[in-house]
Short mmCIF file of C-alpha atoms and ligand atoms in Angstrom, two decimals:
data_model
loop_
_atom_site.label_atom_id
_atom_site.label_comp_id
_atom_site.label_asym_id
_atom_site.label_seq_id
_atom_site.Cartn_x
_atom_site.Cartn_y
_atom_site.Cartn_z
CA MET A 1 -7.53 28.05 -1.42
CA THR A 2 -7.24 24.30 -2.76
CA PRO A 3 -8.44 21.93 0.04
CA ILE A 4 -5.96 19.60 1.74
CA VAL A 5 -6.67 16.14 1.04
CA VAL A 6 -5.76 13.06 3.29
CA ALA A 7 -6.32 9.46 1.76
CA ILE A 8 -6.60 6.65 4.21
CA ASP A 9 -7.06 3.24 2.64
CA GLY A 10 -6.86 -0.43 4.07
CA PRO A 11 -8.92 -3.73 4.48
CA ALA A 12 -11.89 -4.22 6.58
CA ALA A 13 -11.72 -3.49 10.14
CA SER A 14 -8.32 -2.48 9.95
CA GLY A 15 -9.48 0.74 11.89
CA LYS A 16 -9.22 3.28 9.09
CA GLY A 17 -12.86 4.89 9.76
CA THR A 18 -11.95 5.25 13.44
CA LEU A 19 -8.58 6.95 12.49
CA SER A 20 -10.21 8.87 9.56
CA GLN A 21 -12.75 10.74 11.96
CA ARG A 22 -10.10 11.27 14.47
CA ILE A 23 -7.97 13.17 11.94
CA ALA A 24 -10.70 14.83 10.58
CA ASP A 25 -11.81 16.29 13.87
CA ALA A 26 -8.16 17.05 14.87
CA PHE A 27 -7.42 19.03 11.63
CA GLY A 28 -10.96 20.54 11.35
CA PHE A 29 -11.49 18.67 7.84
CA ALA A 30 -14.38 17.14 6.78
CA HIS A 31 -14.77 13.16 6.56
CA LEU A 32 -16.10 11.18 3.87
CA ASP A 33 -16.41 7.16 4.66
CA THR A 34 -16.44 5.83 0.89
CA GLY A 35 -17.17 2.44 2.17
CA VAL A 36 -20.66 3.87 2.95
CA LEU A 37 -21.34 4.66 -0.70
CA TYR A 38 -20.58 0.98 -2.16
CA ARG A 39 -22.80 -0.22 0.90
CA ALA A 40 -25.92 1.89 -0.21
CA VAL A 41 -25.40 0.76 -3.70
CA GLY A 42 -25.36 -2.78 -2.79
CA VAL A 43 -28.36 -2.38 -0.37
CA ALA A 44 -30.31 -0.57 -3.06
CA VAL A 45 -29.76 -3.31 -5.54
CA LEU A 46 -30.91 -5.97 -2.89
CA ARG A 47 -34.07 -3.82 -2.09
CA GLU A 48 -34.86 -3.81 -5.71
CA GLY A 49 -34.73 -7.69 -5.52
CA GLY A 50 -31.47 -7.52 -7.89
CA ASP A 51 -28.18 -9.16 -7.86
CA PRO A 52 -25.42 -6.69 -6.68
CA ALA A 53 -23.28 -8.76 -9.04
CA ASP A 54 -25.43 -7.76 -11.93
CA ASN A 55 -23.55 -4.94 -13.61
CA ALA A 56 -26.63 -3.03 -15.07
CA ALA A 57 -28.42 -3.27 -11.72
CA ALA A 58 -25.39 -1.87 -9.80
CA ALA A 59 -24.75 0.71 -12.25
CA LYS A 60 -28.25 2.22 -12.11
CA ALA A 61 -28.35 2.10 -8.27
CA ALA A 62 -24.89 3.99 -8.40
CA TYR A 63 -25.81 6.71 -10.67
CA ALA A 64 -29.21 7.35 -8.62
CA LEU A 65 -26.92 8.16 -5.52
CA ASP A 66 -26.54 11.84 -4.46
CA PRO A 67 -24.99 13.24 -1.14
CA ASP A 68 -28.80 14.11 0.23
CA HIS A 69 -29.79 10.43 -0.32
CA PRO A 70 -31.47 9.14 2.80
CA ILE A 71 -30.11 5.72 2.28
CA LEU A 72 -26.66 7.08 3.27
CA ARG A 73 -27.78 7.48 6.72
CA GLU A 74 -29.38 4.12 7.27
CA VAL A 75 -28.03 1.69 10.23
CA ALA A 76 -28.77 -1.20 7.73
CA LEU A 77 -25.57 -0.26 5.88
CA ARG A 78 -23.66 -1.45 8.73
CA THR A 79 -24.44 -5.14 8.61
CA ASP A 80 -22.47 -7.70 7.20
CA GLU A 81 -25.03 -8.47 4.32
CA ALA A 82 -24.40 -4.73 3.24
CA ALA A 83 -20.64 -5.35 3.44
CA GLN A 84 -20.61 -8.42 1.01
CA ALA A 85 -23.22 -6.72 -1.41
CA ALA A 86 -20.90 -3.60 -1.37
CA SER A 87 -17.83 -5.54 -2.01
CA LYS A 88 -19.69 -7.19 -5.16
CA VAL A 89 -21.05 -3.90 -6.81
CA ALA A 90 -17.65 -2.42 -5.80
CA ALA A 91 -16.14 -4.90 -8.67
CA VAL A 92 -18.39 -3.41 -11.47
CA PRO A 93 -16.60 -0.57 -13.47
CA GLU A 94 -19.62 1.66 -14.21
CA VAL A 95 -20.35 1.74 -10.19
CA ARG A 96 -16.70 2.99 -9.65
CA ALA A 97 -17.09 5.43 -12.48
CA ALA A 98 -20.30 6.86 -10.82
CA LEU A 99 -18.97 7.04 -7.33
CA LEU A 100 -15.50 8.75 -8.63
CA ASP A 101 -17.43 11.69 -9.47
CA PHE A 102 -19.14 11.75 -6.21
CA GLN A 103 -15.85 11.39 -4.17
CA ARG A 104 -13.75 14.00 -6.09
CA ARG A 105 -16.65 16.84 -5.63
CA PHE A 106 -16.20 16.26 -2.00
CA THR A 107 -12.51 16.75 -2.09
CA GLN A 108 -12.89 19.95 -4.26
CA HIS A 109 -15.71 21.14 -2.11
CA PRO A 110 -15.64 19.50 1.47
CA PRO A 111 -18.84 20.38 3.08
CA GLY A 112 -19.23 23.15 5.53
CA GLY A 113 -16.33 24.97 3.76
CA ALA A 114 -13.73 22.90 5.73
CA PRO A 115 -10.07 23.46 4.73
CA GLY A 116 -9.33 19.68 3.83
CA ALA A 117 -11.11 16.23 3.41
CA VAL A 118 -10.08 13.01 4.67
CA LEU A 119 -11.48 9.98 2.63
CA ASP A 120 -11.17 6.51 3.71
CA GLY A 121 -11.52 3.36 1.57
CA ARG A 122 -9.81 0.96 -0.78
CA ASP A 123 -8.55 3.13 -3.69
CA ILE A 124 -8.35 6.87 -2.27
CA GLY A 125 -4.61 6.86 -2.65
CA THR A 126 -4.29 4.81 -5.89
CA VAL A 127 -7.29 6.08 -7.83
CA VAL A 128 -9.63 8.67 -6.04
CA CYS A 129 -7.02 11.10 -5.16
CA PRO A 130 -3.65 10.10 -6.66
CA GLU A 131 -2.39 13.67 -5.74
CA ALA A 132 -3.57 13.48 -2.25
CA ASP A 133 -1.19 15.73 0.22
CA ALA A 134 -0.82 12.79 2.51
CA LYS A 135 -1.52 8.87 2.17
CA LEU A 136 -1.79 6.40 4.83
CA PHE A 137 -2.54 2.40 4.27
CA VAL A 138 -3.84 1.13 7.51
CA THR A 139 -3.58 -2.69 7.99
CA ALA A 140 -3.69 -5.46 10.55
CA SER A 141 -3.56 -9.13 10.31
CA VAL A 142 -6.93 -10.91 9.46
CA GLU A 143 -7.20 -12.54 12.72
CA VAL A 144 -6.78 -9.19 14.44
CA ARG A 145 -9.25 -7.47 12.45
CA ALA A 146 -11.66 -10.33 12.61
CA GLU A 147 -11.29 -10.37 16.51
CA ARG A 148 -11.93 -6.40 16.43
CA ARG A 149 -15.12 -6.84 14.14
CA LEU A 150 -16.39 -9.68 16.41
CA ARG A 151 -15.95 -7.47 19.44
CA GLU A 152 -17.86 -4.71 17.65
CA LEU A 153 -20.87 -6.88 16.94
CA ARG A 154 -21.09 -8.34 20.03
CA ASN A 155 -20.94 -4.68 21.58
CA ARG A 156 -23.79 -3.78 19.47
CA GLY A 157 -25.94 -6.73 20.77
CA ILE A 158 -25.45 -8.60 17.22
CA PRO A 159 -24.73 -12.46 17.65
CA ALA A 160 -21.78 -13.58 15.71
CA ILE A 161 -19.83 -16.92 15.41
CA PRO A 162 -15.99 -16.29 15.45
CA SER A 163 -15.14 -18.63 12.19
CA ASP A 164 -17.89 -16.92 10.16
CA VAL A 165 -16.63 -13.34 11.02
CA LEU A 166 -13.27 -14.92 9.84
CA GLU A 167 -14.22 -16.47 6.94
CA ASP A 168 -16.41 -13.39 5.54
CA MET A 169 -13.48 -11.07 6.19
CA LYS A 170 -11.27 -13.50 4.15
CA ALA A 171 -13.58 -13.45 1.41
CA ARG A 172 -14.00 -9.91 1.17
CA ASP A 173 -10.26 -9.25 1.51
CA ALA A 174 -9.90 -11.61 -1.59
CA ARG A 175 -12.66 -9.88 -3.60
CA ASP A 176 -11.18 -6.44 -2.84
CA SER A 177 -7.56 -7.34 -3.61
CA GLN A 178 -8.14 -9.50 -6.51
CA ARG A 179 -10.77 -7.50 -8.58
CA ALA A 180 -9.53 -6.03 -12.01
CA VAL A 181 -10.74 -2.58 -11.44
CA ALA A 182 -9.18 -0.32 -8.44
CA PRO A 183 -8.04 -3.39 -6.13
CA LEU A 184 -7.09 -2.72 -2.71
CA ARG A 185 -3.33 -2.18 -2.65
CA PRO A 186 -1.17 0.70 -0.91
CA ALA A 187 -0.30 3.52 -3.07
CA VAL A 188 3.40 3.51 -3.70
CA ASP A 189 3.95 6.76 -1.95
CA ALA A 190 1.50 5.80 0.99
CA PHE A 191 2.80 5.46 4.72
CA VAL A 192 1.87 1.94 5.70
CA LEU A 193 0.79 1.80 9.31
CA ASP A 194 0.41 -2.19 10.61
CA THR A 195 -1.93 -1.78 13.58
CA SER A 196 -2.14 -5.23 14.61
CA ALA A 197 -0.17 -4.25 18.03
CA LEU A 198 -1.16 -0.80 18.26
CA ASP A 199 -4.19 0.87 20.03
CA ALA A 200 -5.99 3.66 18.56
CA ASP A 201 -4.10 6.46 20.34
CA GLU A 202 -0.77 5.22 19.08
CA VAL A 203 -2.15 4.76 15.28
CA PHE A 204 -3.48 8.38 15.56
CA ALA A 205 -0.24 9.73 16.92
CA ARG A 206 1.68 8.20 14.17
CA ALA A 207 -0.63 9.30 11.51
CA VAL A 208 -0.68 12.83 12.79
CA ALA A 209 3.30 12.74 12.66
CA HIS A 210 3.29 11.39 9.21
CA ILE A 211 0.42 14.11 8.02
CA GLY A 212 2.53 16.68 9.67
CA SER A 213 5.51 15.82 7.94
CA LYS A 214 3.69 16.10 4.49
CA THR A 215 1.82 19.16 5.21
CA GLY A 216 3.45 21.02 7.70
CA LEU A 217 -0.05 20.99 9.68
CA ARG A 218 -0.51 20.45 13.28
CA PRO A 219 -4.06 19.42 14.98
CA THR A 220 -6.03 22.33 15.48
CA ALA A 221 -8.10 20.50 18.25
N1 ATP B 1 -5.92 0.46 16.71
C1 ATP B 1 -7.07 -0.26 17.12
N2 ATP B 1 -6.98 -1.17 18.04
C2 ATP B 1 -7.98 -1.93 18.44
N3 ATP B 1 -9.44 -1.57 18.02
C3 ATP B 1 -9.66 -0.82 17.05
C4 ATP B 1 -8.51 -0.07 16.48
N4 ATP B 1 -8.89 1.02 15.80
C5 ATP B 1 -10.18 0.59 15.39
N5 ATP B 1 -10.54 -0.25 16.26
C6 ATP B 1 -12.03 -1.04 16.56
O1 ATP B 1 -12.01 -1.95 15.36
C7 ATP B 1 -13.12 -1.92 15.00
C8 ATP B 1 -13.01 -1.52 13.35
O2 ATP B 1 -12.75 -0.40 13.34
P1 ATP B 1 -12.96 0.65 12.07
O3 ATP B 1 -14.52 0.49 11.72
O4 ATP B 1 -12.42 2.02 12.15
O5 ATP B 1 -12.40 -0.01 10.83
P2 ATP B 1 -12.73 0.22 9.22
O6 ATP B 1 -11.32 -0.09 8.70
O7 ATP B 1 -13.00 1.44 8.93
O8 ATP B 1 -13.62 -1.00 8.88
P3 ATP B 1 -14.60 -1.06 7.57
O9 ATP B 1 -13.85 -1.01 6.47
O10 ATP B 1 -15.19 -2.56 7.90
O11 ATP B 1 -15.75 -0.13 7.81
C9 ATP B 1 -14.20 -0.97 15.47
O12 ATP B 1 -14.65 -1.47 16.61
C10 ATP B 1 -13.09 0.04 16.22
O13 ATP B 1 -13.48 0.73 17.41
N1 LIG B 2 -13.10 3.38 -1.75
C1 LIG B 2 -13.86 1.97 -1.53
C2 LIG B 2 -14.72 1.97 -0.36
C3 LIG B 2 -15.21 0.49 -0.29
N2 LIG B 2 -15.07 -0.40 -1.39
C4 LIG B 2 -15.81 -1.58 -1.11
O1 LIG B 2 -17.15 -1.26 -0.16
C5 LIG B 2 -16.93 -2.58 0.74
C6 LIG B 2 -17.66 -1.82 1.97
O2 LIG B 2 -16.52 -1.16 2.52
P1 LIG B 2 -16.25 -0.61 4.15
O3 LIG B 2 -15.00 0.25 4.04
O4 LIG B 2 -17.42 -0.27 4.52
O5 LIG B 2 -15.78 -1.93 4.61
C7 LIG B 2 -15.44 -3.01 0.69
O6 LIG B 2 -15.50 -4.46 1.12
C8 LIG B 2 -14.98 -2.84 -0.93
O7 LIG B 2 -15.49 -3.83 -1.57
C9 LIG B 2 -14.38 -0.23 -2.14
O8 LIG B 2 -14.24 -0.88 -3.39
N3 LIG B 2 -13.81 1.07 -2.51
#
């Protein structure tokens, strides 16, 4: 049977990763955080002493990435340096082409023989899986998102300056939504969920209702 595909897009710290993992657990689907792929490419370029905005260096690192590559599990991918490098390599067309195959293979053959896949990122509903069974675009004001990221960093014991976090988020939003290739935007048929005033449980409930309306499925766990 063809696996069910749920596409969840949105800007940084909107809560799409949290939601995607919960949806995957609830429906017994596999989850792919596609931001990790771009972060891995960005970090690989930095480690080679290269510039993430350099097309050739970024493309080489993207084509070298496979699902078993150990870099995909490194904590170093969660840093702001990795996020900024990711959003630079993400503007390189060859990088996006290389990672497109990786992501589509995941939807066609979800790990563990799962009956479906949840992918979260920036262009899942628009480019990677335009035929997804359900599409959500999770967003929140930039101030709310910066506040969430700040709390998350502090909980991890990482010192952070509020104005820097806000400025970095604005810079990443601008790069992600203004790039020529696969810019961040909701698919025309996406369910847009503004989470600014919603807690994670409310977001989950609304997402489950939407996925149910599109697929007829109910959570199994
Ligand atoms: N609805 C919510 N209300 C409050 N906090 C939330 C909500 N959803 C997620 N969070 C928290 O906000 C932070 C960012 O969430 P998450 O990592 O899921 O966002 P993201 O969109 O995947 O971010 P990124 O693109 O940077 O990986 C986390 O600390 C998470 O626990
Ligand atoms: N489908 C995607 C996913 C991510 N990106 C780029 O990677 C950066 C990091 O992503 P996070 O989800 O981990 O924050 C992000 O800012 C994008 O530039 C992408 O382009 N497409």
